[in-house]
Short mmCIF file of C-alpha atoms and ligand atoms in Angstrom, two decimals:
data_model
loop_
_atom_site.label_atom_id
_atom_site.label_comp_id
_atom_site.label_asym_id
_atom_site.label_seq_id
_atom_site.Cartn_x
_atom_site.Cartn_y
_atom_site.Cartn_z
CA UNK A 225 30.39 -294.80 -159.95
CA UNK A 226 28.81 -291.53 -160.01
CA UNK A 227 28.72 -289.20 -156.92
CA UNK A 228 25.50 -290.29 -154.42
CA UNK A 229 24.73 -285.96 -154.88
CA UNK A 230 23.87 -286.21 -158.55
CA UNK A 231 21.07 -289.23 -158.29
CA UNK A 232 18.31 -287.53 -156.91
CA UNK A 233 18.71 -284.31 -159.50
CA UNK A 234 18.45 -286.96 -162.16
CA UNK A 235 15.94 -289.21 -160.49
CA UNK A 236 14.02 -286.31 -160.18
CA UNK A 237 13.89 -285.25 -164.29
CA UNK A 238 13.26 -288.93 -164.92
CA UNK A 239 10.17 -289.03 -162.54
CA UNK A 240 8.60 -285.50 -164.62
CA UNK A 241 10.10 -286.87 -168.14
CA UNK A 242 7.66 -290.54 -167.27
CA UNK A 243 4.44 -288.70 -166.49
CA UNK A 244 4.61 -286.48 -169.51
CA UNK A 245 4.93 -289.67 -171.35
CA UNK A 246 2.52 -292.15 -169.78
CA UNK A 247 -0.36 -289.02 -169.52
CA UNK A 248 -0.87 -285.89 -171.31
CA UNK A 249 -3.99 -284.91 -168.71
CA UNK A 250 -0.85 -284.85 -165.69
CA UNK A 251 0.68 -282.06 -167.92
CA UNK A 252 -2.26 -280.04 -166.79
CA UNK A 253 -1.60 -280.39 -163.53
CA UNK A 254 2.65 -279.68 -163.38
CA UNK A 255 3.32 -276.13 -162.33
CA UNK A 256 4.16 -274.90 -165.73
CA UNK A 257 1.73 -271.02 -165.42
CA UNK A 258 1.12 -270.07 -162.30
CA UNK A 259 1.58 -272.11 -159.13
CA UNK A 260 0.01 -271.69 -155.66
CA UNK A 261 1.85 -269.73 -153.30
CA UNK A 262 1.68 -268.51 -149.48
CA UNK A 263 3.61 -265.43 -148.08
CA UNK A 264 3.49 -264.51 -144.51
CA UNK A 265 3.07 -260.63 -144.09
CA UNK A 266 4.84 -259.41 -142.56
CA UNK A 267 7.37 -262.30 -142.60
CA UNK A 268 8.02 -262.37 -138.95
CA UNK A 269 5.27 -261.26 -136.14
CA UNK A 270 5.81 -259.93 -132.87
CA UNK A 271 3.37 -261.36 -130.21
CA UNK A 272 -0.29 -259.85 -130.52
CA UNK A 273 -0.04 -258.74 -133.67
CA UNK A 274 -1.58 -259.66 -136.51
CA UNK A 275 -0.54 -261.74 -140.04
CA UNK A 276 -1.97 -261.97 -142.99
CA UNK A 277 -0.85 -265.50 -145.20
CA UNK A 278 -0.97 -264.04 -148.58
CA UNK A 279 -2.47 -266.53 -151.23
CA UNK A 280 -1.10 -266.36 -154.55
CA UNK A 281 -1.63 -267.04 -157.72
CA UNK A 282 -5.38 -268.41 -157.22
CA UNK A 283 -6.71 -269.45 -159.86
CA UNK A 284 -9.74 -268.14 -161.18
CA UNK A 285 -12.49 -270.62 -160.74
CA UNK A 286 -12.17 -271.57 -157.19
CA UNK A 287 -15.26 -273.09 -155.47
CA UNK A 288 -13.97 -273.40 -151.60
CA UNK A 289 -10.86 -272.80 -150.00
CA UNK A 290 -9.55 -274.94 -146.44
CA UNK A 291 -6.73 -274.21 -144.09
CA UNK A 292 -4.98 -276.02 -142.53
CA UNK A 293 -2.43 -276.13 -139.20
CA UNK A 294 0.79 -277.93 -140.43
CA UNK A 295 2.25 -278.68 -143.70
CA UNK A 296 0.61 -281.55 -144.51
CA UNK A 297 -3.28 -280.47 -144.48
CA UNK A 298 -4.68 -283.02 -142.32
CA UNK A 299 -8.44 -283.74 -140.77
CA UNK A 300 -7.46 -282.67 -137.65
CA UNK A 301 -5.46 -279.55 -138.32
CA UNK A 302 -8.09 -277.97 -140.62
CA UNK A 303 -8.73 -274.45 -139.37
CA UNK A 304 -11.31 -273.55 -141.46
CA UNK A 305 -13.38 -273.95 -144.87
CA UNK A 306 -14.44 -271.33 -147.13
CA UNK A 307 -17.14 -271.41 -149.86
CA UNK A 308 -16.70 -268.86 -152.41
CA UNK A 309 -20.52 -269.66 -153.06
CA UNK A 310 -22.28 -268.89 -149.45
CA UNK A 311 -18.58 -266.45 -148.75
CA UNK A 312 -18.54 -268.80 -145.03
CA UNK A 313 -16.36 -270.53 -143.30
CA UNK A 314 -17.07 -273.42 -141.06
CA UNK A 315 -15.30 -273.77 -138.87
CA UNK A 316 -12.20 -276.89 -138.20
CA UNK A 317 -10.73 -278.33 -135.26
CA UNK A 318 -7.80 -276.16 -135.01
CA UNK A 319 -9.68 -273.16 -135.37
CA UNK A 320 -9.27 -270.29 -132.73
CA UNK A 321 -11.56 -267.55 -133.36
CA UNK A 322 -8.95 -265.49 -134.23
CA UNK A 323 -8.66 -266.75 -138.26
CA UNK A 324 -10.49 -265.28 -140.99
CA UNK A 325 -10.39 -266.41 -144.25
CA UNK A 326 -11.08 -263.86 -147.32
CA UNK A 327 -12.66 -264.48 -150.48
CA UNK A 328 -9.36 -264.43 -152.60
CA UNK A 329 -8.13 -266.87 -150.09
CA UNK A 330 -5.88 -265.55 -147.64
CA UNK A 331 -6.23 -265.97 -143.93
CA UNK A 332 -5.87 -262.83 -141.83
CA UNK A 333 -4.31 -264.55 -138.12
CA UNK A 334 -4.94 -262.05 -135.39
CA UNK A 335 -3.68 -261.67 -132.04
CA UNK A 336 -0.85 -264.30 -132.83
CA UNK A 337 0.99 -265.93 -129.67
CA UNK A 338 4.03 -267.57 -129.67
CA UNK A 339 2.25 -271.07 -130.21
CA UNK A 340 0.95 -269.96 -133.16
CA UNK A 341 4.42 -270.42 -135.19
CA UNK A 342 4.27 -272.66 -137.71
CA UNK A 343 3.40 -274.02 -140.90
CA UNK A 344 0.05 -272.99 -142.13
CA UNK A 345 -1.16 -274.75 -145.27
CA UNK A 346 -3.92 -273.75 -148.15
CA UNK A 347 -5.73 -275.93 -150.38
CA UNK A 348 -7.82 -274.73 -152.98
CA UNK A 349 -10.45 -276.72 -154.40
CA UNK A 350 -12.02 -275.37 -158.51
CA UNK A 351 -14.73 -276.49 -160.48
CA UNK A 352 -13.53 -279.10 -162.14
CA UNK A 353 -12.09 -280.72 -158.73
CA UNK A 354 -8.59 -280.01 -159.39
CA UNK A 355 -6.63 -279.55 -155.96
CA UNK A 356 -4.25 -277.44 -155.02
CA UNK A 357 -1.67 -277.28 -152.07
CA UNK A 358 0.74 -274.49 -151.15
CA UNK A 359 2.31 -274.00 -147.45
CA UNK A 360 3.59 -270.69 -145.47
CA UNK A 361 5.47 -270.07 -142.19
CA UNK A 362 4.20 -267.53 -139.20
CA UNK A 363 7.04 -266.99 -137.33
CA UNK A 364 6.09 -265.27 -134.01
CA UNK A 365 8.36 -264.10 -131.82
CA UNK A 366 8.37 -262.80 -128.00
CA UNK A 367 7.78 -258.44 -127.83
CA UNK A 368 9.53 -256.92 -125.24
CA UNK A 369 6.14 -254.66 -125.57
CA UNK A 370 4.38 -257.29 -123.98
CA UNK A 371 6.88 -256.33 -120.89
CA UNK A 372 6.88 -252.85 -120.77
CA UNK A 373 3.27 -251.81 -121.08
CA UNK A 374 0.66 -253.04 -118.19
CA UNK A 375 -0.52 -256.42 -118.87
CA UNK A 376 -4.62 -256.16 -119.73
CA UNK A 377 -5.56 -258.74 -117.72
CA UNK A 378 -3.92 -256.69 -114.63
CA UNK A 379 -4.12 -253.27 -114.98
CA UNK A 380 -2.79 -251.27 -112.15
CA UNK A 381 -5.26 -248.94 -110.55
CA UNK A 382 -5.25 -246.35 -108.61
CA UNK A 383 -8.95 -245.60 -106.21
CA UNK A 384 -9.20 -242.88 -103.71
CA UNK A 385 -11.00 -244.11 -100.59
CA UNK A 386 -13.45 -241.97 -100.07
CA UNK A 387 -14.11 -240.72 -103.70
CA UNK A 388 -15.01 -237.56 -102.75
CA UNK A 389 -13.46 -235.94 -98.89
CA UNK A 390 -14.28 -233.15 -97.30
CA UNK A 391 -11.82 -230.77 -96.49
CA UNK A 392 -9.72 -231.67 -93.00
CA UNK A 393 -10.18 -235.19 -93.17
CA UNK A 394 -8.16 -237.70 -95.17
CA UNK A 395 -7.92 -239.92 -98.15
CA UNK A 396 -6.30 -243.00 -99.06
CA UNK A 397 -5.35 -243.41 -102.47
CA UNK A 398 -5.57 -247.49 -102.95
CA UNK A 399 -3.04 -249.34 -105.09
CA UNK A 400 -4.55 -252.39 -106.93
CA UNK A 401 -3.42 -255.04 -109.30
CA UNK A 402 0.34 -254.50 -108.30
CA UNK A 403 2.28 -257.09 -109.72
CA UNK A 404 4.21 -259.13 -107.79
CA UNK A 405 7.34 -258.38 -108.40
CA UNK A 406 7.39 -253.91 -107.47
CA UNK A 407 10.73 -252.69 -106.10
CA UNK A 408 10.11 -248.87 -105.51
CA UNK A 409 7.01 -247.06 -105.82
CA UNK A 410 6.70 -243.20 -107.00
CA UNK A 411 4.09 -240.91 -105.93
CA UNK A 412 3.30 -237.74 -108.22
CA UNK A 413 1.38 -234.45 -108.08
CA UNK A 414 -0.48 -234.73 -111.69
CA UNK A 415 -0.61 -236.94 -114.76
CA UNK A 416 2.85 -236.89 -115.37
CA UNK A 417 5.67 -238.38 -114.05
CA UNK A 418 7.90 -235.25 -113.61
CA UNK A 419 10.99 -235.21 -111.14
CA UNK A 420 10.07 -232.02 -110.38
CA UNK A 421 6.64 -233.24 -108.94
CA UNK A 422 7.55 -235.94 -106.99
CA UNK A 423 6.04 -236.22 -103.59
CA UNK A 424 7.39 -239.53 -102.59
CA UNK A 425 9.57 -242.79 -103.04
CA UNK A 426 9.47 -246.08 -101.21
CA UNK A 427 11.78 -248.83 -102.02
CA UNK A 428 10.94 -252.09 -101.45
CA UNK A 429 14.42 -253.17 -101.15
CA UNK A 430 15.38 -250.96 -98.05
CA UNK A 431 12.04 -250.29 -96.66
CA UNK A 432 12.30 -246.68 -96.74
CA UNK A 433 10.63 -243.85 -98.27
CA UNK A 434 12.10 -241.01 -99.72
CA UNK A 435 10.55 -237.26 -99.82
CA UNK A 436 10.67 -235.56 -103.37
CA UNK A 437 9.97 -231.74 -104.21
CA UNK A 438 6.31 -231.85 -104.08
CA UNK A 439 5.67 -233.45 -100.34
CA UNK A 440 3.35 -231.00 -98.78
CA UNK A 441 4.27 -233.19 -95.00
CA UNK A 442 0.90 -235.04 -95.06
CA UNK A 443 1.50 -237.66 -97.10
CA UNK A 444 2.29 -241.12 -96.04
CA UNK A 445 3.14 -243.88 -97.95
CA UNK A 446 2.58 -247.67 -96.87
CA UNK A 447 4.90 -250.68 -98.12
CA UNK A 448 1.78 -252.26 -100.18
CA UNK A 449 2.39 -248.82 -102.80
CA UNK A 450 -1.02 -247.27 -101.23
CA UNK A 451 -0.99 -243.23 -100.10
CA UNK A 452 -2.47 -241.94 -97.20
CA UNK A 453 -3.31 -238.46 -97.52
CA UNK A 454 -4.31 -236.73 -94.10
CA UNK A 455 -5.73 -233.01 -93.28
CA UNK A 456 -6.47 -232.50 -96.95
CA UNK A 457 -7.15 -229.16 -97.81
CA UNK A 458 -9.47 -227.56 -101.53
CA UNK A 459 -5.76 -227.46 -103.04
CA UNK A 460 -4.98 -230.78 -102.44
CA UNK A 461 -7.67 -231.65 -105.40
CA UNK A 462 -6.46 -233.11 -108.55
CA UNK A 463 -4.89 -235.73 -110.06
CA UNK A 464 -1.92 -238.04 -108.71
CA UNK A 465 0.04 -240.29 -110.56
CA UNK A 466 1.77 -243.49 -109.49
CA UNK A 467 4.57 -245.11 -110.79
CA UNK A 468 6.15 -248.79 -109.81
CA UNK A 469 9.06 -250.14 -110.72
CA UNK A 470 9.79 -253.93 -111.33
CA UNK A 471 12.84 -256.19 -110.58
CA UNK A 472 13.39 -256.21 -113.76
CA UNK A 473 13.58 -252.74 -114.27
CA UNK A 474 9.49 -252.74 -116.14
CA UNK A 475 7.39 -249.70 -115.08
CA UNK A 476 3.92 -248.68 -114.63
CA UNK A 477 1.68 -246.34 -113.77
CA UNK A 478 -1.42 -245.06 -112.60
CA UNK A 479 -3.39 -242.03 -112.26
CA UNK A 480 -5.69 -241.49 -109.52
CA UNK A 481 -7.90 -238.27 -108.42
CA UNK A 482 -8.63 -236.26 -105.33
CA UNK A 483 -11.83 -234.38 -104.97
CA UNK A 484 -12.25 -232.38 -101.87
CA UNK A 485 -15.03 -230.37 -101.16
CA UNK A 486 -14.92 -227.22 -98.58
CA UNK A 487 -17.70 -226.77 -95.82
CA UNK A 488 -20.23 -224.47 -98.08
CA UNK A 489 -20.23 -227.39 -100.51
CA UNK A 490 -20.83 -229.96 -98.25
CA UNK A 491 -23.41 -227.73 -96.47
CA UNK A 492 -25.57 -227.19 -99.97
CA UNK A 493 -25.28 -230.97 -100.27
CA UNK A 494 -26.87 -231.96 -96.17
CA UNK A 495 -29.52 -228.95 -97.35
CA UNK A 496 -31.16 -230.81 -100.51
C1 NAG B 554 3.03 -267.42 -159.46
O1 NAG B 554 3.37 -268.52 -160.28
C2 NAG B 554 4.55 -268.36 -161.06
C3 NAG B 554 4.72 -269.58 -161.94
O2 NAG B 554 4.76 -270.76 -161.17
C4 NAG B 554 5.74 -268.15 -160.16
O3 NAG B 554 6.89 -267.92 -160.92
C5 NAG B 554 5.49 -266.97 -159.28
O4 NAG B 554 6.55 -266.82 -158.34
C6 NAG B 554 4.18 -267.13 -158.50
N1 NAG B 554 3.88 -265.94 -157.73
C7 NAG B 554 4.12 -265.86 -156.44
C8 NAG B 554 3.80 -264.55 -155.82
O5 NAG B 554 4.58 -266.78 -155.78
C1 NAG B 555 -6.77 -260.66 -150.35
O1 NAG B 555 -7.66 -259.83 -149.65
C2 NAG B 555 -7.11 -259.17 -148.53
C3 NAG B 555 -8.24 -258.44 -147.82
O2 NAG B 555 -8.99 -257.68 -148.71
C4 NAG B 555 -6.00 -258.23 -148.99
O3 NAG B 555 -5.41 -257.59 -147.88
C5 NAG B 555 -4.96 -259.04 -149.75
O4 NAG B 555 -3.97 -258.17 -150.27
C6 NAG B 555 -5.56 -259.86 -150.85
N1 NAG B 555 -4.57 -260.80 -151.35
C7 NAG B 555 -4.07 -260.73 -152.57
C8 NAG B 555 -3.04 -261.74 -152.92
O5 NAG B 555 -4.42 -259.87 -153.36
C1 NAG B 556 -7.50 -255.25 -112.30
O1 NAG B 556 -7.24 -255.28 -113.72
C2 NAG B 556 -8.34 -255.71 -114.51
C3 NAG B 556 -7.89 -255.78 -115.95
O2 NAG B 556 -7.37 -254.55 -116.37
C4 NAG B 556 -9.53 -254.76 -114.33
O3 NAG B 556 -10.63 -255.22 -115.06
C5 NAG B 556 -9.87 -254.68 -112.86
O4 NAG B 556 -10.88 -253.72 -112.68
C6 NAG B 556 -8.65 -254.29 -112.03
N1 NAG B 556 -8.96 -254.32 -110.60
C7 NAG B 556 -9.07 -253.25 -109.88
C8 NAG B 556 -9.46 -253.47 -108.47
O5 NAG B 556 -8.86 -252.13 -110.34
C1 NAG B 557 7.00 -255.35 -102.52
O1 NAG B 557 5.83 -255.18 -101.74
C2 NAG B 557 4.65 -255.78 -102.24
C3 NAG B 557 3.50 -255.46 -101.33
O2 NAG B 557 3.84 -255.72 -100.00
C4 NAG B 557 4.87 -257.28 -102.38
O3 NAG B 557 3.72 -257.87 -102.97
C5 NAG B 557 6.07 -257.54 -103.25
O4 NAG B 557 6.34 -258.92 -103.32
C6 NAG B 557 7.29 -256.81 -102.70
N1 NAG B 557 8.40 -256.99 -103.62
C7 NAG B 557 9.61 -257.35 -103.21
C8 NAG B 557 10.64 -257.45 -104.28
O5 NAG B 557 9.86 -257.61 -102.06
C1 NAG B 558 -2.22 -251.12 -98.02
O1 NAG B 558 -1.87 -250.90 -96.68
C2 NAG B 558 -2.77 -250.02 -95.99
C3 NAG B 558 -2.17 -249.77 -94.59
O2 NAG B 558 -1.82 -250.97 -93.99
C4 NAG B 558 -4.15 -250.66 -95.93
O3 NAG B 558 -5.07 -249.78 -95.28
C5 NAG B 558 -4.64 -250.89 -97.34
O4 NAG B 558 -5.87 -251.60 -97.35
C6 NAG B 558 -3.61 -251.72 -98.15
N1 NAG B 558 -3.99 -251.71 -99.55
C7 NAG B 558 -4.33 -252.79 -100.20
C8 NAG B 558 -4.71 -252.62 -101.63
O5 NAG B 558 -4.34 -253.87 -99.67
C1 NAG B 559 -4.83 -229.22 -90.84
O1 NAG B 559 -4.49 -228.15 -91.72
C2 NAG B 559 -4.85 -226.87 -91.21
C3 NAG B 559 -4.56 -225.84 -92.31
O2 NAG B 559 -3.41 -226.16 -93.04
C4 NAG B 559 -4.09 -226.60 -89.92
O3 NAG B 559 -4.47 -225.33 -89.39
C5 NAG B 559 -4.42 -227.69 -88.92
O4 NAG B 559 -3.66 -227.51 -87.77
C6 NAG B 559 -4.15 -229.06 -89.52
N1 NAG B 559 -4.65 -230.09 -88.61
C7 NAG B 559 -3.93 -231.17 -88.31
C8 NAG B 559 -4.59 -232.12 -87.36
O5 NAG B 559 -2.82 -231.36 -88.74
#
């Protein structure tokens, strides 16, 4: 008895060796030139970029091109059609908005998300109705990116309350779209987030708040992250920067700006 390993290798050459004899039209139709092919670039993704699935070996006289979600190319996976005569798509049921499919074929996927790993499958359709199938593989994965840098749907902002103070009175420099999760907060003189410039800390964790080298003595800062700024004076204008720190050790920041105006300015303004 032969080994069970070696059947399907044979079964296999059998199967090819009985449809070159029962139909010389199949022959045309056996990957013997140049067969279909779909390479994911680049081969893995990180989440929000974009991939482009590579279609190879197209042949020449194409008439319409469909993707599909899956390996199998069903109905109700198809992302899209294209039409090499109108250059369209129409759109499928597992279309997205962010697919688009080029003339030669290949399907630029932007924005991917983690859901979108998968098989992806193309099917070619030429003028004389011969079909054919290939498959590829997005394979997203999670960017610690995505982390780091402020998430755009919550952008942390900084807005000086009033926008513009005259000088002697105060200003509060508003934190919004914190996230949830801030340990510490860092106040700085400027855009940048220099040691050096520091005006003040406050930790979440302890509750206190920690003077740095640039705390001029009127600055107060409130366990929400927000900056009160009292008895402001023409050199108190500029920008200040905030930083927060999460639990899990993510920063951010935000730049806000001061404008005080002395009493000649605000005079000229009550005289127009
Ligand atoms: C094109 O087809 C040939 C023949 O089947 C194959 O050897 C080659 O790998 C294909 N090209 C690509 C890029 O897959
Ligand atoms: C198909 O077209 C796109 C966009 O022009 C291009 O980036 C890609 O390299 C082309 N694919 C092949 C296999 O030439
Ligand atoms: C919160 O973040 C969103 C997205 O960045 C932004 O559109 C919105 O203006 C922010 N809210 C405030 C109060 O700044
Ligand atoms: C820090 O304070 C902010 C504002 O009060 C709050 O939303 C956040 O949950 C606090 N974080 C921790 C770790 O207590
Ligand atoms: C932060 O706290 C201060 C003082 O309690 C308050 O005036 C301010 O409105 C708070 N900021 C926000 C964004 O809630
Ligand atoms: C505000 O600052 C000015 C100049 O620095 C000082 O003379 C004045 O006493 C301060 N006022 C208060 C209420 O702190």
């Amino acid at each position: 008895m032969e080994p069970p390993s070696a059947s399907p290798h044979r079964g296999h050459v059998s199967w090819q060796g009985i449809l070159l004899a029962v139909s010389p039209l199949t022959f045309w139709n056996l990957p013997t030139t140049a067969q279909l092919a779909i390479e994911s670039v680049p081969f893995t993704a990180a989440e929000g970029t974009d991939v482009l699935l590579l279609a190879h070996n197209v042949s020449e006289n194409v008439k319409g091109y469909t993707w599909y979600k899956g390996e199998r190319g069903i109905d109700s996976h198809q992302i899209a059609i294209y039409l090499t005569a109108t250059q369209g798509i129409i759109p499928g049921p597992a279309y997205s908005g962010r697919e688009m499919v080029y003339p030669n074929g290949s399907l630029l996927f932007q924005r991917v998300t983690l859901e979108d790993t998968g098989f992806y499958t193309l099917q070619t359709l030429s003028s004389d109705l011969q079909a054919e199938k290939a498959s590829g593989h997005i394979c997203v994965y999670l960017s610690l990116l995505t982390f780091w840098s402020p998430h755009p749907t919550a952008q942390l902002t900084i807005e000086p309350v009033p926008s513009d103070v005259a000088e002697g009175r105060d200003v509060l420099l508003l934190v919004h779209n914190e996230s949830g999760n801030t340990v510490g907060y860092h106040w700085y003189r400027g855009q940048v987030t220099d040691r050096s410039r520091l005006i003040v800390s406050y930790s979440n964790i302890t509750h206190s708040a920690t003077h740095g080298p640039a705390f001029s003595g009127r600055e107060i800062v409130y366990p929400n992250g927000s900056l009160l700024f009292v008895n402001l004076t023409k050199e108190d204008t500029g920008f200040y920067t905030l930083q927060t720190t999460g639990d899990n050790f993510d920063t951010e920041a935000a730049t806000g700006e001061i404008r005080v105006y002395g009493e000649s300015w605000n005079l000229h303004v009550q005289s127009q």
